[in-house]
Coordinates of C-alpha atoms and ligand atoms in Angstrom, one line a residue:
M1 CA -1.6 -61.1 45.6
E2 CA -0.7 -63.4 42.7
T3 CA -3.4 -64.4 40.2
T4 CA -3.2 -67.0 37.5
N5 CA -4.6 -66.0 34.1
T6 CA -6.7 -68.3 31.9
H7 CA -3.8 -68.3 29.4
G8 CA -1.5 -69.7 32.1
S9 CA 0.8 -66.8 32.8
K10 CA 1.3 -65.5 36.2
Q11 CA 1.2 -61.8 37.0
A12 CA 1.6 -59.9 40.2
K13 CA -1.3 -57.7 39.7
Q14 CA -4.1 -57.0 37.2
K15 CA -3.3 -53.9 35.2
Y16 CA -5.9 -51.4 34.0
I17 CA -5.7 -48.8 31.3
F18 CA -8.6 -46.3 31.3
V19 CA -9.2 -44.3 28.1
T20 CA -11.3 -41.2 28.4
G21 CA -12.2 -38.5 26.0
G22 CA -12.4 -34.7 26.1
V23 CA -13.6 -31.8 23.9
L24 CA -15.4 -34.0 21.4
S25 CA -16.4 -37.6 21.0
G26 CA -16.0 -39.5 17.8
V27 CA -12.4 -38.5 17.2
G28 CA -10.9 -41.9 17.5
K29 CA -10.9 -42.9 21.2
G30 CA -12.0 -46.4 20.3
I31 CA -9.3 -46.8 17.7
T32 CA -6.7 -45.4 20.2
A33 CA -7.8 -47.9 22.9
A34 CA -7.8 -50.8 20.5
S35 CA -4.4 -49.8 19.1
I36 CA -2.8 -49.5 22.5
G37 CA -4.1 -53.1 23.0
S38 CA -2.5 -54.2 19.8
V39 CA 0.8 -52.8 20.8
L40 CA 0.6 -54.6 24.2
Q41 CA -0.4 -57.8 22.5
A42 CA 2.6 -57.4 20.1
K43 CA 4.8 -57.2 23.3
G44 CA 3.3 -60.5 24.4
E45 CA 0.8 -59.2 26.9
Y46 CA -2.6 -60.9 27.3
V47 CA -5.1 -58.0 26.7
S48 CA -8.8 -57.7 27.3
I49 CA -10.9 -54.7 26.5
Q50 CA -14.2 -53.2 27.4
K51 CA -16.5 -50.3 26.4
C52 CA -18.4 -48.6 29.1
D53 CA -21.2 -46.5 27.5
P54 CA -22.8 -44.0 29.8
Y55 CA -26.1 -43.7 27.9
L56 CA -29.2 -45.2 29.4
N57 CA -29.8 -47.9 26.8
V58 CA -29.6 -51.5 27.9
D59 CA -27.9 -52.5 24.7
A60 CA -27.3 -51.2 21.2
G61 CA -30.0 -53.4 19.7
L62 CA -32.6 -50.7 19.4
L63 CA -30.4 -47.8 18.6
N64 CA -30.9 -46.2 15.2
P65 CA -28.1 -47.3 12.9
A66 CA -28.3 -44.0 10.9
E67 CA -27.3 -42.2 14.1
H68 CA -25.2 -44.7 15.9
G69 CA -23.7 -46.8 13.1
E70 CA -23.8 -50.5 12.9
C71 CA -24.9 -52.7 15.8
F72 CA -22.1 -55.1 16.4
V73 CA -23.0 -58.6 17.6
T74 CA -20.7 -60.8 19.7
K75 CA -20.5 -64.6 19.7
D76 CA -22.8 -64.8 22.7
G77 CA -25.3 -62.6 21.1
A78 CA -24.7 -59.2 22.8
E79 CA -25.9 -56.3 20.6
T80 CA -23.2 -53.7 21.0
D81 CA -21.7 -50.5 19.9
L82 CA -19.5 -50.6 16.8
D83 CA -16.4 -50.0 18.9
L84 CA -16.4 -53.7 19.8
G85 CA -16.0 -54.3 16.1
H86 CA -12.8 -52.2 16.1
Y87 CA -11.6 -54.0 19.2
E88 CA -12.1 -57.4 17.5
R89 CA -10.4 -56.3 14.3
F90 CA -7.5 -54.9 16.1
L91 CA -7.1 -57.5 18.8
D92 CA -8.4 -60.6 17.0
I93 CA -10.2 -61.8 20.1
E94 CA -13.9 -62.7 20.3
L95 CA -15.6 -60.5 22.9
T96 CA -18.8 -61.1 24.8
Q97 CA -21.5 -59.2 26.7
K98 CA -19.0 -58.7 29.5
N99 CA -17.0 -56.4 27.2
A100 CA -20.0 -54.0 26.6
S101 CA -21.3 -52.3 29.7
L102 CA -24.0 -49.8 29.2
A103 CA -25.4 -47.6 32.0
G104 CA -28.9 -48.8 31.3
R105 CA -27.9 -52.4 31.7
I106 CA -25.9 -51.8 34.9
M107 CA -28.7 -49.6 36.3
S108 CA -31.5 -52.1 35.5
E109 CA -29.6 -54.9 37.2
L110 CA -29.0 -52.7 40.2
I111 CA -32.7 -51.8 40.4
A112 CA -33.7 -55.5 40.0
S113 CA -31.3 -56.2 42.9
E114 CA -32.9 -53.5 45.0
R115 CA -36.4 -54.9 44.2
A116 CA -35.2 -58.4 45.2
G117 CA -34.3 -57.0 48.5
N118 CA -30.6 -57.6 48.2
L119 CA -29.5 -54.1 49.3
S120 CA -30.6 -54.6 53.0
G121 CA -32.8 -51.6 53.2
K122 CA -30.1 -49.2 52.2
T123 CA -30.8 -45.9 50.4
V124 CA -29.6 -46.8 46.8
Q125 CA -27.4 -44.1 45.5
L126 CA -25.3 -43.3 42.4
V127 CA -22.3 -43.3 44.7
P128 CA -21.5 -45.9 46.0
H129 CA -24.1 -48.4 44.6
F130 CA -24.0 -47.6 41.0
T131 CA -20.3 -46.8 41.0
N132 CA -19.6 -50.1 42.7
A133 CA -21.7 -51.9 40.2
I134 CA -19.6 -50.3 37.4
Q135 CA -16.4 -51.3 39.1
Q136 CA -17.7 -54.9 39.5
K137 CA -18.4 -55.0 35.7
I138 CA -14.8 -53.8 35.0
V139 CA -13.2 -56.3 37.4
E140 CA -15.2 -59.1 35.9
A141 CA -14.4 -58.2 32.3
A142 CA -10.7 -57.9 33.2
E143 CA -10.5 -61.5 34.5
G144 CA -7.9 -63.6 32.9
S145 CA -5.9 -60.8 31.2
D146 CA -2.6 -59.1 32.0
V147 CA -3.9 -55.7 31.0
H148 CA -7.5 -54.7 30.8
I149 CA -8.3 -51.6 28.7
V150 CA -11.5 -49.7 29.5
E151 CA -12.8 -47.1 27.2
I152 CA -15.4 -44.7 28.6
G153 CA -17.8 -43.5 26.0
G154 CA -18.6 -39.8 25.5
T155 CA -16.6 -37.0 26.9
V156 CA -15.6 -36.3 30.5
G157 CA -18.1 -33.9 32.0
D158 CA -21.2 -35.3 30.2
Y159 CA -23.9 -35.6 32.9
E160 CA -24.5 -39.3 32.3
G161 CA -20.8 -40.2 32.4
L162 CA -20.0 -38.8 35.8
A163 CA -20.6 -42.0 37.7
F164 CA -18.3 -43.8 35.3
I165 CA -15.5 -41.3 35.8
E166 CA -16.0 -41.6 39.6
A167 CA -16.0 -45.4 39.3
I168 CA -12.7 -45.6 37.5
R169 CA -11.1 -43.0 39.9
E170 CA -12.2 -45.2 42.9
L171 CA -11.1 -48.3 41.2
G172 CA -7.7 -46.8 40.7
Q173 CA -7.5 -46.0 44.3
K174 CA -8.6 -49.6 45.3
V175 CA -6.2 -51.5 43.0
G176 CA -3.3 -49.1 43.4
R177 CA -2.5 -46.1 41.2
E178 CA 0.6 -47.9 39.9
N179 CA -1.7 -50.6 38.4
C180 CA -3.7 -48.0 36.4
L181 CA -2.9 -45.9 33.5
F182 CA -5.2 -43.0 32.6
I183 CA -5.1 -41.9 29.1
H184 CA -7.1 -38.9 28.0
V185 CA -7.9 -38.4 24.3
V186 CA -8.5 -34.7 23.4
Y187 CA -9.2 -32.9 20.1
V188 CA -7.2 -29.9 19.1
P189 CA -8.8 -27.9 16.3
F190 CA -6.8 -26.0 13.6
I191 CA -8.3 -22.6 12.9
G192 CA -7.9 -21.9 9.2
T193 CA -8.3 -18.2 9.4
S194 CA -5.6 -17.6 11.9
K195 CA -3.7 -20.7 10.9
E196 CA -3.1 -22.0 14.4
F197 CA -3.9 -24.9 16.6
K198 CA -6.1 -24.0 19.5
T199 CA -5.4 -25.9 22.7
K200 CA -7.9 -24.1 24.9
P201 CA -10.7 -26.7 24.6
A202 CA -8.1 -29.4 25.5
Q203 CA -6.9 -27.4 28.4
N204 CA -10.4 -27.1 29.7
A205 CA -11.1 -30.8 29.1
L206 CA -8.0 -31.7 31.2
Q207 CA -9.1 -29.3 33.9
D208 CA -12.5 -31.1 33.9
L209 CA -10.8 -34.4 34.3
R210 CA -8.7 -33.2 37.2
S211 CA -11.7 -31.7 38.9
F212 CA -13.0 -35.3 39.1
G213 CA -9.8 -36.4 40.8
I214 CA -8.1 -38.0 37.8
F215 CA -4.7 -36.9 36.9
P216 CA -3.9 -38.5 33.5
D217 CA -0.6 -40.3 32.8
A218 CA -0.8 -39.4 29.1
V219 CA -2.7 -37.3 26.7
V220 CA -3.4 -38.3 23.1
V221 CA -3.9 -35.1 21.0
R222 CA -6.0 -35.7 18.0
T223 CA -5.3 -33.2 15.2
E224 CA -6.2 -33.1 11.5
T225 CA -2.6 -32.5 10.5
P226 CA 0.7 -32.9 12.5
A227 CA 0.8 -30.2 15.2
P228 CA 4.0 -28.2 16.1
E229 CA 5.8 -29.0 19.3
N230 CA 4.4 -25.9 21.1
V231 CA 1.0 -27.6 21.2
A232 CA 2.3 -30.3 23.4
R233 CA 4.4 -27.8 25.4
K234 CA 1.4 -25.7 26.1
I235 CA -0.9 -28.6 27.1
S236 CA 1.9 -30.0 29.3
L237 CA 2.4 -26.6 31.0
L238 CA -1.2 -26.1 31.8
S239 CA -2.1 -29.7 32.7
G240 CA 1.0 -30.9 34.5
V241 CA 1.3 -34.0 32.3
P242 CA 5.0 -34.4 31.3
Q243 CA 5.5 -33.1 27.7
D244 CA 6.8 -36.5 26.5
Y245 CA 3.5 -38.1 27.3
I246 CA 1.4 -35.5 25.4
V247 CA 1.4 -37.4 22.1
D248 CA 0.2 -35.8 18.9
M249 CA -2.0 -38.2 16.8
P250 CA -2.8 -36.6 13.5
N251 CA -5.0 -38.1 10.9
V252 CA -3.3 -40.9 9.0
D253 CA -3.8 -42.8 5.7
T254 CA -5.3 -45.8 7.6
V255 CA -6.3 -46.5 11.1
Y256 CA -4.3 -49.7 10.9
R257 CA -1.2 -47.5 11.1
I258 CA -2.0 -46.4 14.6
P259 CA -0.4 -49.4 16.4
E260 CA 2.9 -48.6 14.7
I261 CA 2.6 -44.9 15.5
I262 CA 1.9 -45.7 19.2
A263 CA 4.8 -48.2 19.2
K264 CA 7.2 -45.5 17.9
S265 CA 5.9 -42.8 20.3
P266 CA 6.8 -42.1 23.9
L267 CA 3.5 -43.9 24.8
H268 CA 5.3 -47.1 24.1
T269 CA 7.9 -46.2 26.8
L270 CA 5.1 -45.5 29.1
L271 CA 3.4 -48.8 28.3
S272 CA 6.7 -50.7 28.9
K273 CA 7.3 -49.0 32.2
F274 CA 3.7 -49.7 33.2
T275 CA 3.8 -53.4 32.4
G276 CA 7.4 -53.9 33.3
N277 CA 7.7 -55.4 29.8
D278 CA 10.6 -54.0 27.7
T279 CA 10.0 -56.3 24.7
E280 CA 10.0 -54.6 21.3
P281 CA 6.5 -55.1 19.9
E282 CA 6.3 -57.5 16.9
L283 CA 4.4 -55.4 14.4
G284 CA 4.9 -57.5 11.3
K285 CA 1.2 -58.1 10.9
W286 CA 0.5 -54.4 11.0
N287 CA 3.3 -53.5 8.7
R288 CA 2.2 -56.0 6.1
L289 CA -1.4 -54.7 6.4
T290 CA -0.5 -51.0 6.0
E291 CA 1.6 -51.9 3.0
A292 CA -1.4 -53.7 1.4
V293 CA -3.7 -50.8 2.2
N294 CA -1.4 -48.4 0.4
A295 CA -0.5 -50.6 -2.5
S296 CA -2.0 -49.7 -5.8
F297 CA -2.9 -53.0 -7.3
D298 CA -3.2 -53.6 -11.1
K299 CA -6.3 -55.6 -10.5
K300 CA -9.5 -53.7 -9.6
V301 CA -13.1 -54.7 -9.0
T302 CA -16.1 -52.6 -8.3
V303 CA -18.5 -53.9 -5.7
G304 CA -22.0 -52.5 -5.4
L305 CA -23.4 -52.3 -1.9
V306 CA -27.1 -52.1 -2.1
A307 CA -27.9 -50.1 1.0
K308 CA -30.5 -47.9 2.5
Y309 CA -28.5 -45.8 5.0
M310 CA -26.6 -43.7 2.5
E311 CA -25.5 -41.0 4.8
N312 CA -23.5 -42.9 7.4
E313 CA -20.6 -45.3 6.4
D314 CA -20.5 -46.5 10.0
T315 CA -23.8 -48.3 9.4
Y316 CA -22.1 -51.0 7.3
I317 CA -18.6 -50.7 8.8
C318 CA -18.0 -54.4 9.2
V319 CA -19.2 -55.2 5.7
L320 CA -17.0 -52.5 4.2
E321 CA -14.0 -53.6 6.3
A322 CA -14.6 -57.2 5.2
L323 CA -14.7 -56.3 1.5
K324 CA -11.5 -54.2 1.9
A325 CA -9.8 -57.0 3.8
A326 CA -10.5 -59.4 0.9
G327 CA -9.0 -57.0 -1.5
W328 CA -5.9 -56.5 0.6
T329 CA -5.5 -60.3 0.9
L330 CA -5.9 -60.9 -2.8
G331 CA -4.0 -57.9 -4.0
V332 CA -7.0 -56.3 -5.6
D333 CA -8.3 -52.8 -5.5
V334 CA -11.8 -53.0 -4.2
D335 CA -13.9 -50.0 -5.2
I336 CA -17.1 -49.9 -3.2
K337 CA -20.0 -48.2 -4.9
W338 CA -23.0 -47.3 -2.9
I339 CA -26.3 -48.2 -4.6
N340 CA -29.4 -46.6 -3.1
A341 CA -31.8 -49.4 -2.5
E342 CA -34.7 -47.0 -2.7
K343 CA -34.0 -45.8 -6.2
C344 CA -31.9 -48.3 -8.1
G345 CA -32.4 -50.3 -11.2
D346 CA -30.6 -52.7 -13.7
D347 CA -28.3 -49.9 -14.9
D348 CA -26.8 -49.6 -11.4
F349 CA -26.4 -53.3 -11.0
A350 CA -24.9 -53.6 -14.5
A351 CA -22.3 -50.9 -13.7
V352 CA -20.6 -53.0 -11.0
D353 CA -18.6 -56.3 -11.0
A354 CA -20.4 -57.8 -8.0
L355 CA -23.3 -57.1 -5.7
V356 CA -23.6 -57.2 -1.9
V357 CA -26.9 -57.0 -0.1
P358 CA -26.1 -56.4 3.6
G359 CA -28.4 -57.0 6.6
G360 CA -31.3 -54.7 7.4
F361 CA -34.6 -54.4 9.1
G362 CA -37.8 -52.9 7.8
E363 CA -39.5 -52.3 4.5
R364 CA -37.6 -49.3 3.2
G365 CA -35.6 -50.1 0.1
I366 CA -36.6 -53.7 0.1
E367 CA -37.8 -53.9 -3.5
G368 CA -34.5 -52.5 -4.7
K369 CA -32.7 -55.2 -2.8
I370 CA -34.9 -57.9 -4.3
A371 CA -34.2 -56.5 -7.7
A372 CA -30.5 -56.7 -7.1
A373 CA -30.7 -60.4 -6.2
N374 CA -32.9 -61.0 -9.2
Y375 CA -30.5 -59.2 -11.4
A376 CA -27.6 -61.2 -10.1
L377 CA -29.5 -64.5 -10.7
E378 CA -30.5 -63.5 -14.2
H379 CA -27.2 -62.0 -15.3
K380 CA -24.9 -64.3 -13.4
K381 CA -23.4 -61.4 -11.5
P382 CA -21.4 -62.4 -8.4
Y383 CA -23.6 -61.8 -5.4
L384 CA -23.1 -62.0 -1.7
G385 CA -26.1 -62.0 0.5
L386 CA -25.8 -61.2 4.2
C387 CA -28.8 -62.0 6.4
L388 CA -31.4 -59.9 4.8
G389 CA -29.3 -60.4 1.7
L390 CA -30.2 -64.1 1.9
Q391 CA -33.9 -63.4 2.5
V392 CA -34.3 -61.1 -0.5
S393 CA -32.5 -63.6 -2.7
V394 CA -35.0 -66.3 -1.6
I395 CA -37.9 -63.9 -2.4
A396 CA -36.4 -63.1 -5.8
A397 CA -36.0 -66.8 -6.6
A398 CA -39.6 -67.6 -5.5
R399 CA -40.9 -64.7 -7.6
R400 CA -38.9 -66.1 -10.6
S401 CA -40.6 -69.4 -10.2
G402 CA -44.0 -67.8 -10.7
L403 CA -45.0 -66.8 -7.1
T404 CA -45.2 -63.2 -8.0
D405 CA -46.4 -62.1 -4.6
A406 CA -43.7 -64.0 -2.7
N407 CA -42.4 -62.0 0.2
S408 CA -41.3 -62.0 3.8
T409 CA -44.0 -61.4 6.3
E410 CA -41.8 -58.6 7.6
F411 CA -42.7 -56.6 4.5
N412 CA -46.1 -58.1 3.6
P413 CA -47.8 -59.7 6.5
T414 CA -50.7 -61.0 4.5
T415 CA -48.9 -62.6 1.5
K416 CA -50.0 -66.1 0.7
H417 CA -46.5 -67.0 -0.4
D418 CA -44.6 -66.2 2.8
V419 CA -41.3 -67.6 1.7
V420 CA -39.6 -65.8 4.6
Y421 CA -41.6 -65.9 7.8
I422 CA -41.6 -66.0 11.6
M423 CA -41.5 -69.6 12.6
E424 CA -44.1 -71.1 14.8
G425 CA -43.4 -70.6 18.5
Q426 CA -42.0 -67.2 17.8
A427 CA -45.1 -65.6 16.3
G428 CA -46.7 -62.9 18.3
K429 CA -43.6 -61.8 20.2
E430 CA -42.1 -59.9 17.4
S431 CA -42.5 -56.5 19.1
T432 CA -39.7 -57.1 21.5
G433 CA -36.0 -57.5 20.9
G434 CA -36.1 -60.8 22.7
T435 CA -37.2 -62.9 19.8
L436 CA -34.1 -62.2 17.7
R437 CA -31.8 -65.2 17.0
L438 CA -28.6 -63.7 18.2
G439 CA -24.9 -64.8 18.3
D440 CA -23.1 -68.0 17.3
Y441 CA -25.1 -70.8 15.7
L442 CA -23.8 -73.9 14.0
A443 CA -24.6 -74.6 10.4
V444 CA -23.9 -77.8 8.4
L445 CA -23.1 -77.3 4.7
T446 CA -23.8 -79.7 1.8
E447 CA -20.7 -81.5 0.8
G448 CA -19.5 -80.2 -2.6
S449 CA -21.6 -77.0 -2.5
V450 CA -20.2 -73.6 -3.3
A451 CA -20.6 -72.7 0.4
A452 CA -18.6 -75.8 1.5
N453 CA -15.9 -75.2 -1.1
T454 CA -15.7 -71.5 -0.1
Y455 CA -15.2 -72.3 3.5
G456 CA -13.2 -75.5 2.9
T457 CA -15.2 -77.2 5.6
T458 CA -18.9 -78.2 6.2
D459 CA -19.3 -77.3 9.9
I460 CA -19.6 -73.6 10.3
I461 CA -20.1 -71.3 13.2
E462 CA -21.2 -67.7 12.4
R463 CA -23.0 -65.0 14.3
H464 CA -26.6 -64.2 13.7
R465 CA -29.0 -61.3 14.3
H466 CA -32.4 -61.9 12.7
R467 CA -36.0 -62.7 13.5
Y468 CA -37.3 -64.2 10.2
E469 CA -36.4 -67.5 8.6
V470 CA -36.8 -69.1 5.2
N471 CA -40.0 -71.1 4.9
Q472 CA -39.0 -74.5 3.7
R473 CA -42.5 -75.2 2.6
F474 CA -41.5 -73.3 -0.6
K475 CA -38.3 -75.2 -1.1
D476 CA -39.3 -76.5 -4.5
D477 CA -40.4 -73.1 -5.7
I478 CA -37.1 -71.5 -4.5
E479 CA -35.2 -74.2 -6.4
K480 CA -37.2 -73.7 -9.5
G481 CA -36.3 -70.0 -9.2
G482 CA -32.6 -70.9 -9.3
L483 CA -31.5 -71.3 -5.7
V484 CA -30.5 -74.3 -3.7
I485 CA -30.3 -74.6 0.0
S486 CA -26.7 -75.5 0.8
G487 CA -26.6 -75.2 4.5
T488 CA -29.0 -75.6 7.4
S489 CA -29.0 -75.7 11.2
P490 CA -27.8 -79.2 12.3
D491 CA -31.5 -80.3 12.7
G492 CA -32.3 -79.1 9.2
K493 CA -35.0 -76.8 10.4
L494 CA -33.4 -73.5 9.7
V495 CA -32.0 -72.4 6.4
E496 CA -28.5 -71.0 6.8
Y497 CA -27.0 -70.9 3.3
V498 CA -28.5 -70.7 -0.2
E499 CA -26.6 -70.5 -3.5
A500 CA -27.3 -70.5 -7.2
A501 CA -26.5 -73.5 -9.2
D502 CA -24.6 -72.9 -12.5
H503 CA -23.5 -69.4 -11.5
P504 CA -20.0 -68.0 -11.0
Y505 CA -20.7 -67.0 -7.4
F506 CA -24.1 -66.5 -5.8
L507 CA -23.8 -67.2 -2.1
A508 CA -26.0 -66.0 0.7
T509 CA -26.1 -66.7 4.4
Q510 CA -28.6 -66.0 7.1
A511 CA -25.6 -65.1 9.3
H512 CA -23.3 -62.1 9.5
P513 CA -19.9 -63.4 8.4
E514 CA -18.6 -59.8 8.3
F515 CA -18.3 -59.8 12.1
R516 CA -15.6 -62.4 12.0
S517 CA -13.5 -60.9 9.2
R518 CA -10.2 -59.4 10.2
P519 CA -8.2 -56.9 8.2
Y520 CA -5.2 -59.3 8.0
K521 CA -7.4 -62.4 7.9
A522 CA -10.2 -61.9 5.3
H523 CA -13.3 -64.0 5.5
P524 CA -13.7 -66.8 2.9
M525 CA -17.1 -65.6 1.7
F526 CA -15.8 -62.2 0.9
L527 CA -12.6 -63.6 -0.7
G528 CA -14.9 -65.8 -2.8
L529 CA -16.9 -62.8 -4.0
I530 CA -13.8 -60.7 -4.9
K531 CA -12.2 -63.7 -6.6
S532 CA -15.2 -64.3 -8.8
A533 CA -15.7 -60.7 -9.6
L534 CA -12.1 -60.6 -11.0
Ligands
LIG601 N1 -35.0 -58.2 9.0 C1 -34.5 -59.5 8.8 C2 -34.9 -60.4 10.0 O1 -35.2 -59.9 11.0 C3 -33.0 -59.6 8.5 C4 -32.2 -59.1 9.7 C5 -30.8 -58.8 9.3 O2 -30.5 -58.6 8.1 N2 -29.9 -58.7 10.3 O3 -34.9 -61.6 9.9

């Protein structure tokens, strides 16, 4: 069967790459999947990618960021696992809900279908109903690509992941084993006391995978430091996977080097055989990026990130990546200093060249964030406000104008000066995730404003994830406090951008521009901040 892809090329058959994990999760399965995609892209293949998460949540919207890291938002408003952010950064494609398949979502759709009487009185079972539903999600997400990469979250053998493993095994059987590549990512620990790499957990993990009927084509071995050859030999002997395709992947200076490492490894030979595409990958973009990452620049700025999740870098991963990308683009060392929003003061703000207040929900640390915005207004410190970062700047400005109890009703539901509030029509529904404004929205910027000059255009699309809005009833007070509204929704009802007049750089948006920054294509708002901090 010949299918035509949306990008116009013809291919004989849809190809699938399944990336699973063993031993431990969180050792770079997502980065591996994304990097394999980058190499295929660099060979001219049209790649799509999907994360299947076996846990029983419907989306990542309500997951605790301290535990799970940032909630990534797609252009169509899906609230997803942060791996989708890795995928977008590596592949420079905009993903959608189709690319994030959680067990809870698939299951609830299946149950709804059963309730609607669509399953003709059948006993609904994990196999085949749930496994078929998973396969359908995979086939749908693959549509239009040459190669579709599917990462299965967690590790093989987890109770909740079993149906996913069975689903990809069956899919392999249906579409033909030659159209599937199974890559298992395992962790091999180094035991300091005996000074040896231990392959036993990896052997067991591969045995688990085989017991579910999947014989992998390649094994990516994650190690702290480069492993001697006997590690691959041993794993090969005990798993039956050819030694060439047991690929050691030690920690490296930057994750952006992984595409190059894969391209130089036997995995590339495997990918070429699999796709029938011998083209040498064009990795110029990645080479330039890794060079920039490793360069020591003469110029340096310190950016203070006013944050409340201090334990987990993953919570602000897109913001951190966007700041670093701006530095790489401009040839500036960006030193990111974490400022604890719960116990910070002017000294912390004074010690940095620029301030960033990222998104957030809930009251914890809010006064520290307002203080940061206030400090930036008063001392003309470069400031970038992202979502909540805009809201706290509006509160700071309103307080500066004399409305000392100005607040968001998120933090003070009874304040008379609710400069940030829930708009009419949305009130009362705030306990569900459903009232969030999510995904791409258009904003129109004021001609000649800092925002318009920063972007170089006045029509902007950015992704959103918030519930509260600026209350334009207080426009005059906000202006008196030093901020002007420089961008709104096309109908003027929603405030999208504010900025300080007569300030080197004070720009805030209700959106999350960090989601659209790429390591090799920094976002204008972050570039603007670093430039002014210089
Ligand atoms: N908590 C704020 C709101 O819901 C801001 C959300 C955010 O920063 N993403 O509007």
